[in-house]
mmCIF file of C-alpha atoms and ligand atoms in Angstrom:
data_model
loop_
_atom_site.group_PDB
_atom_site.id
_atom_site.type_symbol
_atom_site.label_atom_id
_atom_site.label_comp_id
_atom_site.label_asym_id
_atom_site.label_seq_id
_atom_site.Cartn_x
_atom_site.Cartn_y
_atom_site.Cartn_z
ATOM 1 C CA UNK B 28 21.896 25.796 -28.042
ATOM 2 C CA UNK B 29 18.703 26.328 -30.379
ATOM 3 C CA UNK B 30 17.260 25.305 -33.536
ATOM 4 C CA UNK B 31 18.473 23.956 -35.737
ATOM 5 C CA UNK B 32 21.255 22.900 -34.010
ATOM 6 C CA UNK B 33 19.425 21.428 -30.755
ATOM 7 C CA UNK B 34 16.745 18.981 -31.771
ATOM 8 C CA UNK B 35 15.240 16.923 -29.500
ATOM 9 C CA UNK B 36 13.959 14.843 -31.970
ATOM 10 C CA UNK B 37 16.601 13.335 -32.839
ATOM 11 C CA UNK B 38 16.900 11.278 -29.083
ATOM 12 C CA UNK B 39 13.797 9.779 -30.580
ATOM 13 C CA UNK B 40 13.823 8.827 -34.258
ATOM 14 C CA UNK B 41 14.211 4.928 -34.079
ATOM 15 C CA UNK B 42 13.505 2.471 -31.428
ATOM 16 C CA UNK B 43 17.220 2.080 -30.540
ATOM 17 C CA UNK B 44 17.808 5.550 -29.701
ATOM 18 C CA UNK B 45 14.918 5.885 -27.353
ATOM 19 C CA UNK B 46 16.207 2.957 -25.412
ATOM 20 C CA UNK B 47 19.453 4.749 -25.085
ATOM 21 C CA UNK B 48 18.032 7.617 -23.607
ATOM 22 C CA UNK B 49 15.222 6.215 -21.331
ATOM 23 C CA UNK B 50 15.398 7.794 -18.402
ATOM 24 C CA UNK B 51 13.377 5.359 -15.888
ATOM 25 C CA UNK B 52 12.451 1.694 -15.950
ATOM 26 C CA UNK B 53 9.925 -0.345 -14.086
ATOM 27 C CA UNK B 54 11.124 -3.805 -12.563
ATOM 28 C CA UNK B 55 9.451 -6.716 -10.912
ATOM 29 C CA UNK B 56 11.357 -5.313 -7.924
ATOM 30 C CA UNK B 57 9.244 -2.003 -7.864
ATOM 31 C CA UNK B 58 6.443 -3.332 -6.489
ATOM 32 C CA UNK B 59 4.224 -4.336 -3.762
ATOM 33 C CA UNK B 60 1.169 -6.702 -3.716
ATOM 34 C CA UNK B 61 -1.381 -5.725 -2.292
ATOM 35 C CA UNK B 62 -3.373 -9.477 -0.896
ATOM 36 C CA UNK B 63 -7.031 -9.675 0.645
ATOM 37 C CA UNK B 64 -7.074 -12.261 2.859
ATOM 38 C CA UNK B 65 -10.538 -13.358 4.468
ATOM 39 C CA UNK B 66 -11.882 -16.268 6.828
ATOM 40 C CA UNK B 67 -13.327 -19.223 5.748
ATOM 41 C CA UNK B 68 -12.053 -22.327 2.665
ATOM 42 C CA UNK B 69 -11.771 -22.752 -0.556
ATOM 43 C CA UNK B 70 -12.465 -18.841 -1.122
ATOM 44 C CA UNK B 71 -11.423 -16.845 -4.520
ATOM 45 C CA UNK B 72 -13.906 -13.725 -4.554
ATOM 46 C CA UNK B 73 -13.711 -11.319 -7.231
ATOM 47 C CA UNK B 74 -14.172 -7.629 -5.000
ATOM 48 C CA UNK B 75 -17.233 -6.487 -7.526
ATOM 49 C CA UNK B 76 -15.462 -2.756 -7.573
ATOM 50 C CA UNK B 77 -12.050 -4.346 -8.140
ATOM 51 C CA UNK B 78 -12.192 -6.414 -11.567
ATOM 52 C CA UNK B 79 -9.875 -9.334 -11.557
ATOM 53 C CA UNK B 80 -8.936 -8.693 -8.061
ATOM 54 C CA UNK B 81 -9.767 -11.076 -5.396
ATOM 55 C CA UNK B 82 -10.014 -12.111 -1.630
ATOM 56 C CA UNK B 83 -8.487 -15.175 -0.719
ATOM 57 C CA UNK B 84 -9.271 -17.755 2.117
ATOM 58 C CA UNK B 85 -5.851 -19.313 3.741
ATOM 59 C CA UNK B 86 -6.108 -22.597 1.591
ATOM 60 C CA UNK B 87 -6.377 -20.791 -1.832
ATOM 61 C CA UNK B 88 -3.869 -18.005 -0.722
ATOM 62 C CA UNK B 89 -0.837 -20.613 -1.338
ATOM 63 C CA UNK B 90 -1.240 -20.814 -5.312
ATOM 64 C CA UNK B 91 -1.268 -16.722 -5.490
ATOM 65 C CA UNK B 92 1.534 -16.867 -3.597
ATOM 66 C CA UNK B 93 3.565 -19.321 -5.912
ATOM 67 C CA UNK B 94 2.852 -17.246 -8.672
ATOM 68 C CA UNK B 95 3.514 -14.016 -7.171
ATOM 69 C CA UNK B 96 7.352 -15.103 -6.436
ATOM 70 C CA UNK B 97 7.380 -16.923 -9.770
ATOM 71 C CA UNK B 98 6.697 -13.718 -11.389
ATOM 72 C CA UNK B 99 9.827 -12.138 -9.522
ATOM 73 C CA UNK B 100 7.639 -10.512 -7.174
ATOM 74 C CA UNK B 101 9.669 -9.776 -3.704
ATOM 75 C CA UNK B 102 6.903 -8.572 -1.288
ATOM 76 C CA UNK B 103 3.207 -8.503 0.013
ATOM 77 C CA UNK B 104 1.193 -6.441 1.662
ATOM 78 C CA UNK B 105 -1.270 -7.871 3.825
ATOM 79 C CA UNK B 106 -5.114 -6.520 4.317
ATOM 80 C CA UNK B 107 -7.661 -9.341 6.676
ATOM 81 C CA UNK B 108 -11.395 -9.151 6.342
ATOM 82 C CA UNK B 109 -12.538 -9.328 9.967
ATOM 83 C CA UNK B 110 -15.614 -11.228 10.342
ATOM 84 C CA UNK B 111 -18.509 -8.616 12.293
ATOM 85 C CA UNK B 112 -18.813 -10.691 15.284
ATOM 86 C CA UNK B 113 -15.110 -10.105 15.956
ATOM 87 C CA UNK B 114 -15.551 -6.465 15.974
ATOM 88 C CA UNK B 115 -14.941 -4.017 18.272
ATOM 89 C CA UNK B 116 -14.192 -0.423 19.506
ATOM 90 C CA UNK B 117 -10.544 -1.475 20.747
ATOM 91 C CA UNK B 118 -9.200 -3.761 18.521
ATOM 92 C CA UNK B 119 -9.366 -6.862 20.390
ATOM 93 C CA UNK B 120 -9.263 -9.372 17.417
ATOM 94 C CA UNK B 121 -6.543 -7.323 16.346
ATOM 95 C CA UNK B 122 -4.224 -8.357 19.339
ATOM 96 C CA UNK B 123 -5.025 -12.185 19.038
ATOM 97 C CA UNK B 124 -1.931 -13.982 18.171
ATOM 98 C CA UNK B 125 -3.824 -16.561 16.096
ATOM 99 C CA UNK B 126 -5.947 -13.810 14.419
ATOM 100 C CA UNK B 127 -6.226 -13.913 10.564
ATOM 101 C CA UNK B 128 -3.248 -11.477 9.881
ATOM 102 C CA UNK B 129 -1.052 -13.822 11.828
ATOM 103 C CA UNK B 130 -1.620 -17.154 10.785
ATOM 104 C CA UNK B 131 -1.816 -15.560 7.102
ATOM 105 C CA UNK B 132 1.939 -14.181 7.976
ATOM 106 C CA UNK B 133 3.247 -17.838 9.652
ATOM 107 C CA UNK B 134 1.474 -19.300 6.115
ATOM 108 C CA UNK B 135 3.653 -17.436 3.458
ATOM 109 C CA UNK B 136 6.489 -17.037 6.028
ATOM 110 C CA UNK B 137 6.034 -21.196 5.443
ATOM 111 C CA UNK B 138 5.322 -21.386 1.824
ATOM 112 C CA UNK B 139 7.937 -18.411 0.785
ATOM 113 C CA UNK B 140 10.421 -17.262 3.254
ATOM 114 C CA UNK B 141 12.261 -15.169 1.082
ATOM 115 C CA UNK B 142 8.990 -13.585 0.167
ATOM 116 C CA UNK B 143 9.587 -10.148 1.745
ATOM 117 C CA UNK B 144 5.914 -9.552 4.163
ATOM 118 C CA UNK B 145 4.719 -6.319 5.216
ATOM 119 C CA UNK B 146 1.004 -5.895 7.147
ATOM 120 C CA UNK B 147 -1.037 -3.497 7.628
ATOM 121 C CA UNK B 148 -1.185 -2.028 11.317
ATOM 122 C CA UNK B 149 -4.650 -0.127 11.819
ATOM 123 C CA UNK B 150 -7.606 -0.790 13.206
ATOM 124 C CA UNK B 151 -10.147 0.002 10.729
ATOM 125 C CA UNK B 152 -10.933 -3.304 9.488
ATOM 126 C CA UNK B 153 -11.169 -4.478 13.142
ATOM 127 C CA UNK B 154 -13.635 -1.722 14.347
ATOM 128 C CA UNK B 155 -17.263 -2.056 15.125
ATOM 129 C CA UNK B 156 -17.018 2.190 13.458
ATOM 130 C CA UNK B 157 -15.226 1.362 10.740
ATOM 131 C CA UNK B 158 -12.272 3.895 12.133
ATOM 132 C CA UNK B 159 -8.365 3.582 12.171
ATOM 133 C CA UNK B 160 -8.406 4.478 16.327
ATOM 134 C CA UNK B 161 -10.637 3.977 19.201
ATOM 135 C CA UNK B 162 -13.914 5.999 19.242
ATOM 136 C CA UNK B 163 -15.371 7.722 21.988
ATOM 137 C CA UNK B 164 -17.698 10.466 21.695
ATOM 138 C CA UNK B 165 -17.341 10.781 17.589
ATOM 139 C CA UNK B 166 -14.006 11.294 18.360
ATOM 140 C CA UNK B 167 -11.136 9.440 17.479
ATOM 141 C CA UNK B 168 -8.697 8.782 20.244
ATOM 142 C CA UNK B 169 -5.014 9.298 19.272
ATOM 143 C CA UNK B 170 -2.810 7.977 21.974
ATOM 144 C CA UNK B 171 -4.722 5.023 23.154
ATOM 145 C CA UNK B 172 -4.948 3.872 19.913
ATOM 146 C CA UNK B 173 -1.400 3.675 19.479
ATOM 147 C CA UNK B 174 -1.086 1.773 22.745
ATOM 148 C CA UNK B 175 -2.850 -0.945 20.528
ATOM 149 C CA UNK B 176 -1.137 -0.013 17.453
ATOM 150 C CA UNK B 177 1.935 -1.019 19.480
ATOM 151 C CA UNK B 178 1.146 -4.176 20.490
ATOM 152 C CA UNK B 179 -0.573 -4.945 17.291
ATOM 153 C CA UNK B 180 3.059 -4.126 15.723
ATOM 154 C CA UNK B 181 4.739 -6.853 17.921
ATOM 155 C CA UNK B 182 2.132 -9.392 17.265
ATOM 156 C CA UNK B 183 2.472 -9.214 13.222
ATOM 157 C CA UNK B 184 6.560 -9.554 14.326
ATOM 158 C CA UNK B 185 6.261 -12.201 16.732
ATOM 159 C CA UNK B 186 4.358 -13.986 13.639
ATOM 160 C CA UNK B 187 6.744 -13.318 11.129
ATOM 161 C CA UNK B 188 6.744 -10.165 9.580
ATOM 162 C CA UNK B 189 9.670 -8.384 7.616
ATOM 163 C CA UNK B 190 8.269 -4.650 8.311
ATOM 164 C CA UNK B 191 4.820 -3.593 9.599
ATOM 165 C CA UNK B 192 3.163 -1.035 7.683
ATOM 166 C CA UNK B 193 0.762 1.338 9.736
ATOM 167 C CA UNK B 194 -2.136 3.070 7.829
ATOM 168 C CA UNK B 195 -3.805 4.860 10.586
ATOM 169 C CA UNK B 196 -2.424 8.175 10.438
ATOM 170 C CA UNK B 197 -2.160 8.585 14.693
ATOM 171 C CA UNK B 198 0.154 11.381 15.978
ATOM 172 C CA UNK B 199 3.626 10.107 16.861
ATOM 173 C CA UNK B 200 2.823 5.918 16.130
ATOM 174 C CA UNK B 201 5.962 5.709 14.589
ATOM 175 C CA UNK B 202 8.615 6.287 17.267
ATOM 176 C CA UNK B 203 5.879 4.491 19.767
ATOM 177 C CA UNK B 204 5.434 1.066 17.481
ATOM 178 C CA UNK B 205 9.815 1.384 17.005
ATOM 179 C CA UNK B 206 10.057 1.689 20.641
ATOM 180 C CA UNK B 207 7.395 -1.402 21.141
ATOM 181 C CA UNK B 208 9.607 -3.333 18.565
ATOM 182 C CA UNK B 209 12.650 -2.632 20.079
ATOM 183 C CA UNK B 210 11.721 -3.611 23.443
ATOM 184 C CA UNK B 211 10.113 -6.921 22.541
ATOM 185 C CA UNK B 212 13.796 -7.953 20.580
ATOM 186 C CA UNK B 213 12.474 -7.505 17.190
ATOM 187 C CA UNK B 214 14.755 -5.052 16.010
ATOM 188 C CA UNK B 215 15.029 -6.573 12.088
ATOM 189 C CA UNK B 216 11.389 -5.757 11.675
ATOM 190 C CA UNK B 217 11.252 -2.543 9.906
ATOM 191 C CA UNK B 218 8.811 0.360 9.473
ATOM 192 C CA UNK B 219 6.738 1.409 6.342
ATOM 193 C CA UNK B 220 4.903 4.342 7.650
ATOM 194 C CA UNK B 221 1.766 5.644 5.587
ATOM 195 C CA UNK B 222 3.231 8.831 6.160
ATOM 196 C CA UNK B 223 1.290 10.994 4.038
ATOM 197 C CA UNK B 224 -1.696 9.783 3.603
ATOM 198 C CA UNK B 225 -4.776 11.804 2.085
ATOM 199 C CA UNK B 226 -8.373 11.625 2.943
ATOM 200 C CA UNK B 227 -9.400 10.513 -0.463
ATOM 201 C CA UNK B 228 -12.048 9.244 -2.332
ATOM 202 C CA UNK B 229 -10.211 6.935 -3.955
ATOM 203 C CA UNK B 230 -10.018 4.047 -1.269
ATOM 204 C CA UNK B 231 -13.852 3.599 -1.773
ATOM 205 C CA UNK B 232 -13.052 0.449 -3.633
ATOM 206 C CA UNK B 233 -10.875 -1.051 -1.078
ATOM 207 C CA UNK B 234 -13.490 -0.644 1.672
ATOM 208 C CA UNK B 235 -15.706 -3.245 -0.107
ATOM 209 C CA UNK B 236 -13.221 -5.201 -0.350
ATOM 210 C CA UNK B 237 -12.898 -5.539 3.419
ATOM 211 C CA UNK B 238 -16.181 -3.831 4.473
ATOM 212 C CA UNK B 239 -14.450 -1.384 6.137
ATOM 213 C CA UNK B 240 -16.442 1.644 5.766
ATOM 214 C CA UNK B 241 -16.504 4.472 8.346
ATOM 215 C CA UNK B 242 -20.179 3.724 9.792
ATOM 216 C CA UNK B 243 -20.321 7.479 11.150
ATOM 217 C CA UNK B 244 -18.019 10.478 9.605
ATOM 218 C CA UNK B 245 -15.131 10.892 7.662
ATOM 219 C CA UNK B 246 -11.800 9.870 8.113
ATOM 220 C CA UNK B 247 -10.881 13.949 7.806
ATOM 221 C CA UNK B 248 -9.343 14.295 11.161
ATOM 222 C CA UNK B 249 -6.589 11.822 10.754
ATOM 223 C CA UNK B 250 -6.071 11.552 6.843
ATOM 224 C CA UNK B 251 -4.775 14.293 5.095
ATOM 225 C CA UNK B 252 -6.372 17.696 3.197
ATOM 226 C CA UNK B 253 -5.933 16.918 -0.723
ATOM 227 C CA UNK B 254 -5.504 20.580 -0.778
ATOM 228 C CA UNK B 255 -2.387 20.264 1.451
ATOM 229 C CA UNK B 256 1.570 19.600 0.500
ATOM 230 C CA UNK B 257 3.715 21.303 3.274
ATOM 231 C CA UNK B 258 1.685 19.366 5.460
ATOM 232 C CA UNK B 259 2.749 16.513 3.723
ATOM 233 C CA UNK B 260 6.240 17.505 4.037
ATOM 234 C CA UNK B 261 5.824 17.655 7.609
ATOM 235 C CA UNK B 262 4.306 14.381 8.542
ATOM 236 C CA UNK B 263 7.119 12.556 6.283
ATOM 237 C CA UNK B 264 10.113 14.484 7.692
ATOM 238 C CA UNK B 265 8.844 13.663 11.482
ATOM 239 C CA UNK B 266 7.965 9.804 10.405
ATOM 240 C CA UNK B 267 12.030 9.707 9.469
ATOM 241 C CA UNK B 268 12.686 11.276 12.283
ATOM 242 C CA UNK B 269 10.545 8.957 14.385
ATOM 243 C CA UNK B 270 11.975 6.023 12.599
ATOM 244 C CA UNK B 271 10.359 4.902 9.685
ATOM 245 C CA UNK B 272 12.609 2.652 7.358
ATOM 246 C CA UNK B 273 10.353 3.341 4.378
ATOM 247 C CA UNK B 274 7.740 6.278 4.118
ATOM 248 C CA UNK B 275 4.586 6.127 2.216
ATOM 249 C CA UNK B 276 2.837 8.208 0.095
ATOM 250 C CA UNK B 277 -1.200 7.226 -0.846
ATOM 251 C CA UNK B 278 -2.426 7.761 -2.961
ATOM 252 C CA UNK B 279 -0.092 8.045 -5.824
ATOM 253 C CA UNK B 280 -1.713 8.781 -9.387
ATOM 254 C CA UNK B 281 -3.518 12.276 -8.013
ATOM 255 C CA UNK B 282 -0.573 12.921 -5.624
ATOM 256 C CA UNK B 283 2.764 12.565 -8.371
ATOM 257 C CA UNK B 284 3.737 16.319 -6.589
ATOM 258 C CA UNK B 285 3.849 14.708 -3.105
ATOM 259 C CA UNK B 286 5.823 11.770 -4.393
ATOM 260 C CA UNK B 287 8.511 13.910 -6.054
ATOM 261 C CA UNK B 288 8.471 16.260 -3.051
ATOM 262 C CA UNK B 289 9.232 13.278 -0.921
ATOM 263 C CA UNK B 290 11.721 11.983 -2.694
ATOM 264 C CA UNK B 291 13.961 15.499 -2.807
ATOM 265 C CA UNK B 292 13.696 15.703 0.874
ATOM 266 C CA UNK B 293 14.592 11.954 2.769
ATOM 267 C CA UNK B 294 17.429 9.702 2.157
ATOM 268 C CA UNK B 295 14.901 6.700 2.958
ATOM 269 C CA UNK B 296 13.307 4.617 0.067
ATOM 270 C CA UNK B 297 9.740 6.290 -0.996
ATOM 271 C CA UNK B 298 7.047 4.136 -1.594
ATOM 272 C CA UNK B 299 3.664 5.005 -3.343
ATOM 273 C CA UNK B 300 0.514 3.136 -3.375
ATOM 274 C CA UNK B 301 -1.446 3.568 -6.402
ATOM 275 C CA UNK B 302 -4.695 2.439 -4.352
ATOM 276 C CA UNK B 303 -7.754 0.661 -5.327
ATOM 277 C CA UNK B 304 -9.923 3.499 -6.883
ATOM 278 C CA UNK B 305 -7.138 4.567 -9.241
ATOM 279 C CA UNK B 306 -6.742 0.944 -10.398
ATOM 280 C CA UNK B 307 -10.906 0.542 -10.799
ATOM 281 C CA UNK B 308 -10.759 3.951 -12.836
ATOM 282 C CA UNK B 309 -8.486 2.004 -15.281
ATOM 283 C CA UNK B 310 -10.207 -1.071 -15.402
ATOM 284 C CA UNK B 311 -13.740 0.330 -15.789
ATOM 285 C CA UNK B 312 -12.161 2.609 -18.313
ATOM 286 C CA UNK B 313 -10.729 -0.172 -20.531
ATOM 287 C CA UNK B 314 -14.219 -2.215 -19.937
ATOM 288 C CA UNK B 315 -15.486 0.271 -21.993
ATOM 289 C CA UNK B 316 -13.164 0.376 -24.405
ATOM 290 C CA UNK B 317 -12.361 4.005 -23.993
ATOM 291 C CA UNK B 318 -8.850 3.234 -23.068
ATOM 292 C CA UNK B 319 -5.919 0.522 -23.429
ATOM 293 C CA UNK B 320 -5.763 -1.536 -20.287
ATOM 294 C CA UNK B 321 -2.159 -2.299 -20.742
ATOM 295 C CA UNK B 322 -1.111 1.247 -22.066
ATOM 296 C CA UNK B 323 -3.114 3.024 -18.980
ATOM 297 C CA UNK B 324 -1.416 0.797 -16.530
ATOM 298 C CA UNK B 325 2.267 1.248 -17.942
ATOM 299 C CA UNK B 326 2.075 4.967 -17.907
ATOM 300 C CA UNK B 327 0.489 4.952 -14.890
ATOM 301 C CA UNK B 328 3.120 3.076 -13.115
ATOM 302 C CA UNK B 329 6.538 4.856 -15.088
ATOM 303 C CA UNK B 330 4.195 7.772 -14.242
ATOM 304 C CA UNK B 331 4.785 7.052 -10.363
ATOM 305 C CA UNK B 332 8.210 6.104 -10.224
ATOM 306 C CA UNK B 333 9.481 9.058 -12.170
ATOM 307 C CA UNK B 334 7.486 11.176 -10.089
ATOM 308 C CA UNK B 335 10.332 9.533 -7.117
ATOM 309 C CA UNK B 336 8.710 6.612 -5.896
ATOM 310 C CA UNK B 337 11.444 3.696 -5.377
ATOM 311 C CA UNK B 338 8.648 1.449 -4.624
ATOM 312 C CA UNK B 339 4.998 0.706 -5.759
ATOM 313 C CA UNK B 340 2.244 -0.544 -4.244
ATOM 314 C CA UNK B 341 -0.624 -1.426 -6.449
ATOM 315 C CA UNK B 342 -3.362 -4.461 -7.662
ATOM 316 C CA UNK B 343 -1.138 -4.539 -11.067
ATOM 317 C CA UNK B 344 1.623 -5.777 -9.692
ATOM 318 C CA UNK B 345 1.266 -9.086 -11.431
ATOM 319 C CA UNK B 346 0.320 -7.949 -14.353
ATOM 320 C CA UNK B 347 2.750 -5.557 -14.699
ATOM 321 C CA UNK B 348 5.391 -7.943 -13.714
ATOM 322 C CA UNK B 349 3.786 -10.406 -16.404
ATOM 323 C CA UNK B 350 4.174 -7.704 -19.326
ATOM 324 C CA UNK B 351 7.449 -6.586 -18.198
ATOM 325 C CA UNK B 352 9.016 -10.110 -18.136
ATOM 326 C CA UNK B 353 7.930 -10.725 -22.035
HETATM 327 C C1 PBG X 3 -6.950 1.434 6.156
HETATM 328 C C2 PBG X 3 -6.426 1.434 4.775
HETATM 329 C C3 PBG X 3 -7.094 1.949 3.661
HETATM 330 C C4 PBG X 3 -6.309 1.655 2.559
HETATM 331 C C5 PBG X 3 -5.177 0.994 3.015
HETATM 332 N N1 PBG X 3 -5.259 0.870 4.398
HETATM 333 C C6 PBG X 3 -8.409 2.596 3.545
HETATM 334 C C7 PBG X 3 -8.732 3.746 4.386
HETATM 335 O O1 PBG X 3 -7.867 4.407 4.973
HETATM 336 O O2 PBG X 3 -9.934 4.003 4.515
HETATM 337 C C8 PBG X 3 -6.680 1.993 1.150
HETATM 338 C C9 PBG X 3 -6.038 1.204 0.075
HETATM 339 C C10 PBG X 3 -6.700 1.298 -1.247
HETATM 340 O O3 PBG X 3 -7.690 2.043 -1.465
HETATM 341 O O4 PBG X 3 -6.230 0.604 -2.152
HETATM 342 N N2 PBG X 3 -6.174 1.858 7.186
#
C-alpha cells in the first residue's frame, strides 16, 4: 500500500500510540556490571578515563553491591587489579585460590547469593607483558595458555562462580575450560565466551583502569580485524559448538552488524559489551555539553539490543537501571 493510504506517521502521532508500537525495551534484566576490584581498604577510586566509574577495595565493594541488586540488577562481571609484584609470564597469581578474583567471588557469593557472578578468565591483568597468554619470543603461546586458562576456570568455580567469562581470545579454550569444568564436578558453572572479540581501540580506557596495557605489541594476533565479519561468524559458531552457554560480542556500539549477525545465526543468548571507551566517548561528550548524557546512553543501549543483543554489558548499568525504574 502507498500514500496516502499507508502513513507511517500515524504509528507515531501521540505518546500512546508509540508505546503501542515499540518494538524493543530495555530492562534491569539486560544488563551486566561491569566491577573493578583492587587490593588494599577502604578504596573508592574514580578510573581518571572512566568518569563516575570506580575501583573498589573488598571492604567498600559490599555497599556497590547492595545497591546494584537493589536496583534490580541480576549479575556482575568481575575485573582484579593485580598488584606488579604478583606478576608474571604464566599466570601464577592467577591460579591462587585466595587470589583477589576469588575471595572477591566468596564476598558477593556471601553478601548476595542470588546475585548472578561471572569473572573474567584471561591473563592479561596477571602478566608481567600485559598479554592475554604466555609470552615467549614476542609470541603469544596458544595452547599452554589454555592449560592455565583451564585451571584458572575451576578456581573462579571452586570459589563460587555462576559462569566464567574468558576474554583471551585462545584457539579452542572453550571446549578445553568445559572439559576442565566438567571433570572437576562443576557442571552448573556455565560459559560466556568473548567470542568475537575485536582488536579495538576502544578498551584503552579499561587498561587504566587495571594497568593492563600490552608492554610490547598489539593484541592483533588474538583479537579480531575490525575489518572482519565472516570471521566473526566463525569464531561464534565454533564457541557454540565448543560449548559456550552465552557468546559475546565486544565491542558493541561500532560492531551493531556483528551483534545482529550473531543473533540470526545461534539459538544461545547474545551478549554485547558496550566497553569502556564507548562509555568515556559519552561521558566526555556530555562534559562538554555537546550531547545529553542520559539521551546518548538510552539510544546507545536500545541501539544494542535491537541490533540482537539479549544481554548488555556496560559501566551504565546502574544508571540505566536508575532511569528505567522512574
Ligand atoms: C582483557 C579484557 C579487556 C576488556 C575486557 N577484558 C581488554 C583487552 O582485551 O585489552 C575490555 C573491556 C573494556 O574496554 O571495557 N582480557
Amino acid at each position: 500500500m502507498t500514500f496516502p493510504y499507508s502513513r507511517g506517521r500515524r504509528l507515531r502521532y501521540t505518546d500512546s500510540i508509540r508505546a503501542l508500537s515499540q518494538e524493543n525495551f530495555l530492562t534491569a534484566n539486560d544488563f551486566l556490571v561491569p566491577l573493578f576490584v583492587t587490593e588494599g581498604e577502604n578504596i573508592k577510586e574514580e578510573i581518571p578515563s572512566m568518569p563516575n566509574y570506580y575501583r573498589f577495595s573488598l571492604d567498600t565493594l559490599e555497599a556497590e553491591i547492595r545497591e546494584i541488586v537493589s536496583l534490580g540488577l541480576k549479575s556482575v562481571l568481575i575485573f582484579v587489579k593485580v598488584p606488579d609484584d604478583l606478576k608474571d609470564n604464566i599466570g601464577t597469581e592467577a591460579l591462587n585460590n585466595d587470589g583477589l578474583m576469588q575471595r572477591t567471588v566468596r564476598l558477593i557469593k556471601e553478601i548476595a547469593p542470588e546475585l548472578i557472578v561471572m569473572t573474567d578468565v584471561a591473563l592479561d591483568p596477571y602478566s608481567s607483558y600485559g598479554h592475554d597468554g604466555i609470552v615467549d619470543n614476542g609470541e603469544i603461546l596458544n595452547d599452554p595458555t589454555v592449560e592455565v586458562l583451564q585451571k584458572m576456570s575451576v578456581s573462579h568455580a571452586e570459589a563460587g562462580a555462576d559462569f566464567v567469562a574468558p576474554s583471551d581470545m585462545m584457539d579452542g579454550r572453550i571446549l578445553k575450560i568445559r572439559e576442565a569444568l566438567e571433570e572437576a564436578g562443576y557442571y552448573k558453572t556455565g560459559i560466556m565466551a568473548y567470542s568475537a572479540k575485536y582488536a579495538s581501540c576502544f578498551y584503552g580506557p579499561f587498561r587504566d583502569a587495571l594497568d593492563s596495557a600490552p608492554g610490547f605489541g598489539d593484541k592483533k594476533t588474538y583479537q579480531m580485524n575490525p575489518a572482519n565479519s565472516d570471521e566473526a561468524l566463525r569464531e561464534i559458531l565454533s564457541d557454540v559448538d565448543e560449548g559456550a552457554d552465552i557468546v559475546m560480542v565486544k565491542p558493541a556500539h561500532a560492531y551493531l552488524d556483528i551483534i545482529k549477525l550473531a543473533k540470526e545465526n545461534v539459538l544461545v543468548p547474545v551478549s554485547a559489551y558496550h566497553v569502556s571507551g564507548e562509555y568515556s566517548m559519552i561521558k566526555a561528550a556530555a562534559a562538554k555539553g555537546w550531547l545529553n548524557e542520559e539521551e546518548a546512553m538510552m539510544e546507545t543501549l536500545i541501539s544494542i539490543k535491537r541490533a540482537g543483543a539479549d544481554l548488555i554489558a556496560t559501566y551504565f548499568a546502574k544508571d540505566a537501571a536508575k532511569l528505567l525504574a522512574k
